Coordinates of C-alpha atoms in Angstrom, one line a residue:
M573 CA -1.3 -62.8 -81.1
S574 CA 1.7 -63.1 -78.8
E575 CA 1.6 -63.0 -75.1
R576 CA 3.7 -59.7 -75.4
N577 CA 0.9 -58.0 -77.4
N578 CA -1.8 -58.9 -74.6
R579 CA 0.2 -57.9 -71.7
P580 CA 1.6 -54.7 -70.4
P581 CA 5.6 -54.1 -70.6
R582 CA 7.4 -56.3 -68.0
A583 CA 10.7 -55.4 -66.2
A584 CA 12.8 -56.9 -63.6
A585 CA 14.3 -54.6 -61.1
I586 CA 17.2 -55.6 -59.2
H587 CA 17.5 -53.4 -56.0
D588 CA 17.4 -53.5 -52.3
L589 CA 14.3 -52.8 -50.3
S590 CA 13.9 -50.3 -47.5
G591 CA 10.9 -50.6 -45.1
F592 CA 10.9 -46.8 -44.6
G593 CA 12.4 -44.3 -47.2
R594 CA 11.5 -43.5 -50.7
C595 CA 14.4 -45.4 -52.5
S596 CA 15.3 -48.2 -54.6
L597 CA 12.2 -50.9 -54.8
T598 CA 10.0 -48.6 -52.6
V599 CA 10.3 -46.2 -55.5
A600 CA 10.6 -48.1 -58.6
L601 CA 7.7 -50.4 -58.0
P602 CA 5.0 -47.7 -57.7
V603 CA 6.4 -45.5 -60.3
L604 CA 6.6 -48.2 -63.0
S605 CA 3.2 -49.6 -61.9
A606 CA 1.7 -46.1 -62.5
M607 CA 3.3 -45.9 -65.9
G608 CA 1.6 -49.3 -67.0
V609 CA 4.8 -51.5 -66.4
Q610 CA 4.6 -54.8 -64.6
L611 CA 7.5 -54.9 -62.4
S612 CA 9.1 -58.2 -60.8
C613 CA 11.5 -57.6 -58.1
L614 CA 14.5 -59.3 -57.1
P615 CA 15.8 -57.7 -53.8
T616 CA 19.5 -58.0 -53.2
A617 CA 18.8 -56.9 -49.3
V618 CA 16.0 -55.7 -47.0
L619 CA 16.6 -52.8 -44.6
S620 CA 14.3 -51.2 -42.0
T621 CA 15.2 -47.8 -43.5
H622 CA 17.9 -47.0 -46.2
T623 CA 21.2 -46.1 -44.9
G624 CA 21.2 -42.2 -45.6
G625 CA 20.7 -40.2 -42.5
F626 CA 19.1 -43.0 -40.2
Q627 CA 21.0 -44.7 -37.2
G628 CA 20.5 -48.2 -36.0
Y629 CA 18.9 -49.6 -39.0
T630 CA 18.5 -53.2 -39.6
F631 CA 20.1 -55.0 -42.7
R632 CA 19.5 -58.5 -44.1
D633 CA 21.6 -59.4 -47.0
L634 CA 20.0 -61.5 -49.4
T635 CA 22.8 -62.3 -51.6
A636 CA 22.6 -66.0 -50.9
D637 CA 18.8 -65.9 -52.0
M638 CA 19.4 -64.0 -55.4
Q639 CA 20.5 -67.0 -57.6
P640 CA 17.7 -69.3 -56.6
F641 CA 15.3 -66.6 -57.0
F642 CA 16.3 -65.8 -60.5
R643 CA 16.9 -69.4 -61.5
H644 CA 13.3 -70.0 -60.7
W645 CA 12.2 -67.3 -62.9
K646 CA 14.4 -68.8 -65.6
Q647 CA 12.9 -72.4 -64.8
E648 CA 9.2 -70.8 -65.3
N649 CA 10.5 -69.3 -68.6
F650 CA 9.4 -65.8 -67.5
E651 CA 10.7 -62.9 -70.1
F652 CA 11.3 -59.4 -69.5
D653 CA 11.2 -56.4 -71.7
A654 CA 13.7 -54.5 -69.4
I655 CA 16.0 -55.2 -66.8
Y656 CA 17.0 -52.4 -64.3
T657 CA 19.6 -52.5 -61.9
G658 CA 20.5 -50.1 -59.0
Y659 CA 22.7 -50.2 -55.9
L660 CA 24.7 -53.4 -55.6
G661 CA 26.2 -54.2 -52.2
S662 CA 29.1 -56.6 -53.2
A663 CA 31.2 -57.8 -56.1
E664 CA 29.5 -61.2 -55.6
Q665 CA 26.1 -59.4 -56.2
I666 CA 27.4 -57.8 -59.2
G667 CA 28.7 -61.4 -60.6
L668 CA 25.3 -62.7 -59.9
V669 CA 23.8 -59.8 -62.1
E670 CA 26.0 -60.6 -64.8
E671 CA 24.6 -64.0 -64.7
F672 CA 21.0 -62.6 -64.6
F673 CA 22.0 -60.7 -67.9
S674 CA 23.1 -64.0 -69.4
L675 CA 20.0 -65.9 -68.7
F676 CA 17.5 -63.2 -69.4
R677 CA 19.1 -61.3 -72.2
T678 CA 17.3 -61.3 -75.6
E679 CA 17.7 -59.7 -78.8
K680 CA 14.7 -57.3 -78.1
N681 CA 14.9 -56.3 -74.4
L682 CA 16.4 -53.3 -72.9
I683 CA 19.0 -53.4 -70.1
L684 CA 19.4 -50.2 -68.0
V685 CA 22.1 -49.9 -65.4
D686 CA 22.2 -47.2 -62.7
P687 CA 25.9 -47.7 -61.6
V688 CA 25.3 -46.5 -58.0
M689 CA 28.8 -46.1 -56.8
G690 CA 29.1 -42.5 -55.3
D691 CA 28.2 -38.8 -55.1
H692 CA 30.0 -35.5 -54.8
G693 CA 33.1 -36.5 -56.3
K694 CA 33.6 -39.8 -53.9
L695 CA 33.0 -43.4 -54.0
Y696 CA 30.8 -44.7 -51.1
S697 CA 32.9 -45.8 -48.1
L698 CA 32.1 -49.5 -48.7
Y699 CA 32.9 -49.6 -52.6
T700 CA 35.9 -51.6 -53.3
P701 CA 38.1 -51.4 -56.4
E702 CA 36.9 -55.0 -57.1
M703 CA 33.3 -53.5 -57.2
A704 CA 34.3 -50.5 -59.4
E705 CA 35.7 -53.0 -62.1
G706 CA 32.5 -55.2 -61.9
M707 CA 30.4 -52.2 -62.3
K708 CA 32.4 -51.3 -65.4
R709 CA 31.6 -54.9 -66.8
L710 CA 27.9 -54.1 -66.1
C711 CA 27.8 -51.0 -68.0
K712 CA 29.5 -52.6 -71.1
K713 CA 26.6 -54.9 -71.3
A714 CA 24.0 -52.1 -70.9
D715 CA 21.9 -50.6 -73.3
V716 CA 21.3 -47.5 -71.3
V717 CA 23.7 -46.3 -68.4
V718 CA 22.4 -43.6 -65.9
P719 CA 25.5 -42.4 -64.0
N720 CA 25.7 -39.1 -62.0
M721 CA 28.7 -37.0 -62.7
T722 CA 30.8 -38.7 -59.8
E723 CA 30.1 -42.1 -61.3
A724 CA 30.8 -41.1 -65.0
A725 CA 34.1 -39.6 -63.8
F726 CA 35.4 -42.9 -62.0
L727 CA 33.9 -45.2 -64.6
T728 CA 35.6 -43.2 -67.3
G729 CA 39.0 -42.3 -65.6
T730 CA 38.2 -38.7 -66.1
E731 CA 38.6 -35.7 -63.8
Y732 CA 35.5 -34.9 -61.7
Q733 CA 34.0 -31.4 -62.0
E734 CA 31.5 -30.4 -59.4
A735 CA 29.8 -28.0 -61.4
N736 CA 29.9 -25.4 -64.6
H737 CA 29.8 -28.5 -66.9
N738 CA 30.3 -27.2 -70.4
K739 CA 29.1 -29.1 -73.6
K740 CA 32.5 -30.3 -74.4
Y741 CA 33.0 -31.9 -71.0
L742 CA 29.5 -33.7 -70.8
E743 CA 29.9 -34.8 -74.5
M744 CA 33.3 -36.2 -73.9
L745 CA 32.0 -38.3 -70.8
C746 CA 29.4 -39.5 -72.8
E747 CA 31.5 -40.6 -75.5
K748 CA 33.7 -42.3 -73.4
L749 CA 30.7 -44.3 -71.8
L750 CA 29.6 -45.0 -75.3
A751 CA 33.1 -46.4 -75.9
M752 CA 32.9 -48.6 -73.0
G753 CA 30.0 -50.5 -74.7
A754 CA 26.9 -48.9 -73.5
R755 CA 24.5 -48.1 -76.1
Q756 CA 23.0 -44.9 -74.8
V757 CA 24.0 -42.6 -71.9
V758 CA 22.2 -40.3 -69.7
L759 CA 24.2 -38.2 -67.1
T760 CA 22.4 -36.9 -64.1
G761 CA 23.3 -34.2 -61.9
V762 CA 24.4 -32.2 -65.0
A763 CA 25.0 -28.3 -63.8
P764 CA 25.8 -26.2 -66.6
N765 CA 26.0 -23.2 -64.1
C766 CA 24.9 -22.5 -60.7
G767 CA 21.3 -21.7 -61.5
K768 CA 20.5 -25.0 -63.5
M769 CA 20.5 -28.6 -62.9
G770 CA 19.4 -31.4 -65.2
V771 CA 20.4 -34.2 -67.7
A772 CA 22.9 -34.9 -70.6
C773 CA 22.0 -37.6 -73.0
H774 CA 23.6 -39.2 -75.8
N775 CA 22.0 -42.2 -78.1
G776 CA 25.2 -43.1 -80.0
R777 CA 24.3 -40.4 -82.8
E778 CA 23.2 -37.3 -81.2
F779 CA 24.1 -35.3 -77.9
F780 CA 21.4 -33.5 -75.8
V781 CA 21.4 -31.4 -72.6
Y782 CA 18.4 -30.5 -70.7
A783 CA 18.9 -28.4 -67.7
P784 CA 16.0 -26.4 -66.3
E785 CA 16.1 -24.1 -63.3
R786 CA 17.7 -25.8 -60.2
V787 CA 15.6 -26.8 -57.1
N788 CA 17.4 -25.6 -54.3
A789 CA 17.3 -28.8 -52.2
H790 CA 18.5 -32.3 -51.8
Y791 CA 16.4 -35.5 -51.4
D792 CA 17.4 -39.0 -50.9
G793 CA 16.2 -41.3 -53.6
T794 CA 15.9 -38.9 -56.4
G795 CA 18.4 -40.6 -58.6
D796 CA 16.0 -44.0 -58.2
L797 CA 12.9 -41.8 -59.1
F798 CA 14.6 -40.4 -62.1
A799 CA 15.8 -43.8 -63.5
S800 CA 12.5 -45.4 -63.0
V801 CA 10.5 -42.6 -65.0
L802 CA 13.3 -42.9 -67.6
L803 CA 12.8 -46.4 -67.9
G804 CA 9.0 -46.3 -67.9
G805 CA 9.2 -43.7 -70.7
L806 CA 11.5 -45.9 -72.9
L807 CA 9.6 -49.0 -72.6
H808 CA 6.6 -46.8 -73.8
G809 CA 8.5 -45.9 -77.0
H810 CA 9.9 -42.5 -76.1
A811 CA 13.1 -41.4 -77.5
L812 CA 16.0 -41.1 -75.1
N813 CA 16.2 -37.3 -75.0
T814 CA 12.2 -37.2 -74.6
A815 CA 12.2 -39.9 -71.8
A816 CA 15.2 -38.1 -69.9
A817 CA 13.3 -34.7 -70.0
L818 CA 10.1 -36.3 -68.8
A819 CA 12.0 -37.9 -66.0
A820 CA 13.7 -34.6 -65.2
D821 CA 10.7 -32.6 -65.2
F822 CA 8.7 -35.2 -63.0
T823 CA 11.7 -35.5 -60.5
R824 CA 11.7 -31.8 -60.1
S825 CA 8.0 -31.4 -59.6
C826 CA 8.3 -33.9 -56.8
M827 CA 11.3 -31.9 -55.4
E828 CA 9.3 -28.8 -55.5
I829 CA 6.2 -30.2 -53.7
S830 CA 8.5 -31.7 -51.0
L831 CA 10.2 -28.4 -50.4
K832 CA 6.9 -26.8 -49.9
N833 CA 5.5 -29.4 -47.5
G834 CA 8.8 -29.3 -45.5
T835 CA 9.5 -33.0 -46.1
N836 CA 12.6 -34.4 -44.2
P837 CA 15.2 -34.9 -47.1
H838 CA 16.1 -38.2 -45.8
H839 CA 12.4 -39.5 -46.3
G840 CA 12.8 -38.9 -49.9
V841 CA 10.5 -36.8 -52.2
D842 CA 6.8 -36.7 -52.1
F843 CA 5.9 -38.4 -55.3
E844 CA 2.7 -40.2 -54.3
P845 CA 0.4 -37.1 -55.1
M846 CA 2.1 -37.0 -58.6
L847 CA 1.7 -40.6 -59.6
W848 CA -1.6 -39.9 -61.4
K849 CA 0.3 -37.7 -63.8
L850 CA 2.8 -40.3 -65.0
G851 CA -0.1 -42.2 -67.0
K852 CA -1.1 -39.1 -68.3
M853 CA 2.2 -38.0 -69.5
I854 CA 3.0 -41.5 -71.2
L855 CA -0.4 -41.2 -73.1
D856 CA 0.4 -37.7 -74.1

């Protein structure tokens, strides 16, 4: 029996690490562990807090450490069932991730790219045209891309719509992303009307929208939470639409709890009390 049959699914996550604040690796590691996934972390930077809503945070860029880090993994012949990328802070880091893909891509593993570039119709202030082009290259190599509506518009050169996303617009965005090279697409922040918020998916054959009632709040890190649960579902054999709906429902439940608890939006959502449900969701 092979090692793969005797061990849990194994994923590599290429994200930054914030000492405080639920985002990036501080979300991916507990969430995927709760879903029975062994997560190997390649940190791109270490911060005292994430950059949203905090002042005077410390920041340590780990770009120079990334290549020696993953080349050691290659030397040890580590294999991954999935590779998961999030926010990347420079064109150089994007290039290093391309090298990572070339070293660790196999015929069987899955690459999930969350192209963290912007929100609310604007790219992040530090995002350069060179970085945007690099992110397009990563998306071309992905099995699954998980952009929000802003990122999908920029990646495809499509006019951004804040809300009232009709089926034609959503399906067109998905098809353009598929045409770029991605095999499957999940759009987040989909708002068919003012009372709904969810996701749109396309697996290359079928288009699917899932938009339950909107939680009237915004919390940092919910995109990382969604993508992590999505990946866990996919690694356990769920179809794209099932995994996306599972991730949307879990994220929504955590937002509801956080709203009830009066949690500071910049601290992220209170997902810890809900982690036990993830294993059950996978088994069910």
